[in-house]
Amino acid sequence: MKKAFIFSILLFSCCMVFTDNNFRDTKWGMSIEEVRKVEKSEYADATSDGLFFKTTIQNVDWIICYFFVDNKLYRAGYMTSENYTNTNKYFEIYNTFRDLLIDKYGQPIKEVITIPDIYKNHPDSGLLMGQVIYISHWDFTDITLDITAQGGDFKARVVILYANKELDAVKVQRDRDATKSQL
């Protein structure tokens, strides 16, 4: 009886972890139409392999991004949508949401902060030039999670990206094959 109870608890825990590996109210592998029906935020745009919606979290405006391969959801996340005149705001957003992700998922397995010497005193300028990047990375059984502060072409953004490992591998291989076919 005791073993059955422990087994039930373990089984339930595994199911809970699996459920947490999805993004918002979607599930990995959903079609574009299924995601469109489930997402309740304001519609922003669509491409042949992406859906985009608007939301606000912690007084920060975000674009919710859903990406598809073979009409299956494989990546999803948030990208800041506002262009801040004070570039340091991106570092503040990164740190705030990184801390929230740590509260939810624990410490990232990898963190990278790249600041070339030329930008040591002005990392905000380096961010706009694409030379400064902050990354925190988590790796779970079925998904990866990254939060980045990144930029280039005088624009910066914070991105939180969840990726389903199995479907992401399909997309990576497809892109690799497409590149090889051009050689």
C-alpha atoms as one frame of an Amber mdcrd trajectory, in Angstrom:
protein
   0.000   0.000   0.000   2.805   2.386   0.954   4.690   1.596  -2.290   1.551
   2.243  -4.349   1.086   5.600  -2.629   4.711   6.617  -3.271   4.412   5.479
  -6.901   1.256   7.583  -7.294   3.026  10.637  -5.877   5.993  10.129  -8.231
   3.712   9.617 -11.228   1.739  12.752 -10.362   4.993  14.726  -9.942   6.216
  13.606 -13.353   2.938  14.687 -14.915   3.200  18.082 -13.213   6.725  18.594
 -14.559   5.555  17.693 -18.062   2.695  20.183 -17.823   5.113  22.901 -16.725
   7.170  22.302 -19.879   4.511  23.991 -21.997   4.238  27.730 -22.662   1.275
  29.752 -21.426  -1.859  27.775 -22.373  -0.243  26.065 -25.358   1.390  22.693
 -25.767   4.435  21.877 -27.854   3.424  20.516 -31.242   0.172  22.515 -31.474
  -0.716  23.882 -34.914  -0.808  27.570 -35.813  -4.618  27.531 -35.697  -4.713
  25.782 -32.326  -2.355  28.352 -30.815  -4.317  31.219 -32.377  -7.497  29.902
 -30.711  -5.854  29.425 -27.293  -3.913  32.705 -27.033  -6.124  35.412 -25.521
  -3.735  38.376 -25.821  -4.123  41.053 -28.491  -3.151  39.768 -31.944  -0.191
  41.642 -33.464   0.999  39.830 -36.601   1.668  36.510 -38.310   4.124  35.012
 -40.768   4.076  31.635 -42.484   5.839  30.122 -39.464   5.087  32.522 -36.604
   2.335  34.161 -34.552   2.763  37.336 -32.529   0.615  38.879 -29.803   0.933
  41.869 -27.446   0.995  41.737 -23.664   2.235  43.650 -20.635   3.998  41.934
 -17.727   5.382  43.893 -14.755   4.747  47.179 -16.622   6.920  46.028 -19.534
   5.397  45.747 -23.019   6.204  42.448 -24.704   5.512  40.692 -27.973   4.531
  37.068 -27.353   6.206  35.017 -30.085   5.199  31.548 -31.246   7.339  29.760
 -33.852   6.383  26.675 -35.861   8.130  23.985 -37.872   5.934  21.724 -40.036
   2.971  23.598 -38.486   4.016  22.423 -35.001   4.841  24.799 -32.141   8.538
  24.364 -31.311   9.631  27.708 -29.798   7.797  30.396 -27.881   8.638  33.351
 -25.746   8.612  37.064 -25.153  10.479  39.957 -26.743  10.416  43.510 -25.420
   8.504  45.734 -27.807   9.342  49.208 -26.557  12.412  51.163 -27.660  13.810
  52.775 -24.525  15.826  55.983 -24.844  17.684  54.993 -21.670  19.385  51.804
 -22.833  20.148  50.809 -19.244  16.433  49.961 -18.971  17.155  46.752 -20.932
  19.634  45.645 -18.270  17.058  46.403 -15.563  14.414  44.354 -17.398  16.881
  41.513 -17.966  17.844  41.402 -14.288  14.246  41.651 -13.039  12.963  38.845
 -15.258  16.092  36.719 -14.787  15.453  36.882 -11.037  11.804  35.897 -11.566
  12.880  32.934 -13.713  15.359  31.882 -11.013  12.555  32.052  -8.446  10.451
  29.801 -10.683  13.051  27.374 -12.119  16.149  27.635  -9.938  19.623  28.765
 -10.953  20.494  28.705 -14.670  23.071  26.123 -15.689  24.998  28.689 -17.702
  25.371  32.451 -17.632  27.390  34.510 -20.075  28.003  38.227 -19.925  30.142
  39.546 -22.759  31.380  43.124 -22.463  34.403  43.991 -24.619  36.935  46.303
 -22.942  35.940  49.202 -25.175  32.438  49.120 -23.629  33.375  48.429 -19.976
  32.357  51.957 -18.940  29.362  52.155 -21.307  27.824  48.683 -21.729  24.575
  50.315 -22.868  26.349  51.595 -26.011  27.820  48.158 -26.600  24.362  46.621
 -26.290  23.049  48.860 -29.077  26.022  47.904 -31.258  25.514  44.179 -30.687
  28.838  43.864 -28.856  27.450  43.389 -25.331  25.233  40.412 -24.537  23.788
  38.937 -21.356  22.546  35.325 -21.436  21.142  33.004 -18.778  20.371  29.437
 -19.881  18.337  26.636 -18.300  18.211  23.077 -19.644  15.375  20.748 -18.687
  14.381  17.287 -19.887  12.184  18.431 -22.783  12.889  22.147 -23.132  15.547
  24.801 -22.952  15.002  28.311 -21.652  17.077  31.399 -22.330  16.788  35.017
 -21.311  19.008  37.434 -23.196  19.708  41.137 -23.368  20.996  41.658 -26.876
  21.095  44.206 -29.641  22.547  45.461 -32.884  21.884  48.144 -35.506  21.303
  50.650 -32.688  18.392  48.638 -31.287  18.269  46.545 -28.129  15.836  44.026
 -26.691  15.309  41.461 -23.976  14.175  38.027 -25.139  12.845  35.121 -23.081
  12.742  31.999 -25.245  11.478  28.492 -24.490  12.302  25.749 -27.016  11.061
  22.179 -27.249  14.226  20.106 -27.745  12.758  17.491 -30.071  11.031  19.900
 -32.461  13.858  22.442 -32.230  16.257  19.764 -33.498  13.993  19.284 -36.547
  14.171  23.015 -37.317  17.932  23.179 -36.804  18.469  20.215 -39.151  16.120
  21.692 -41.762  18.010  25.015 -41.674  21.318  23.183 -41.910  20.114  21.159
 -44.918  18.858  24.331 -46.618  22.240  25.981 -46.119  24.117  22.936 -47.449
  21.909  22.897 -50.547  23.079  26.430 -51.346  26.762  25.452 -51.327
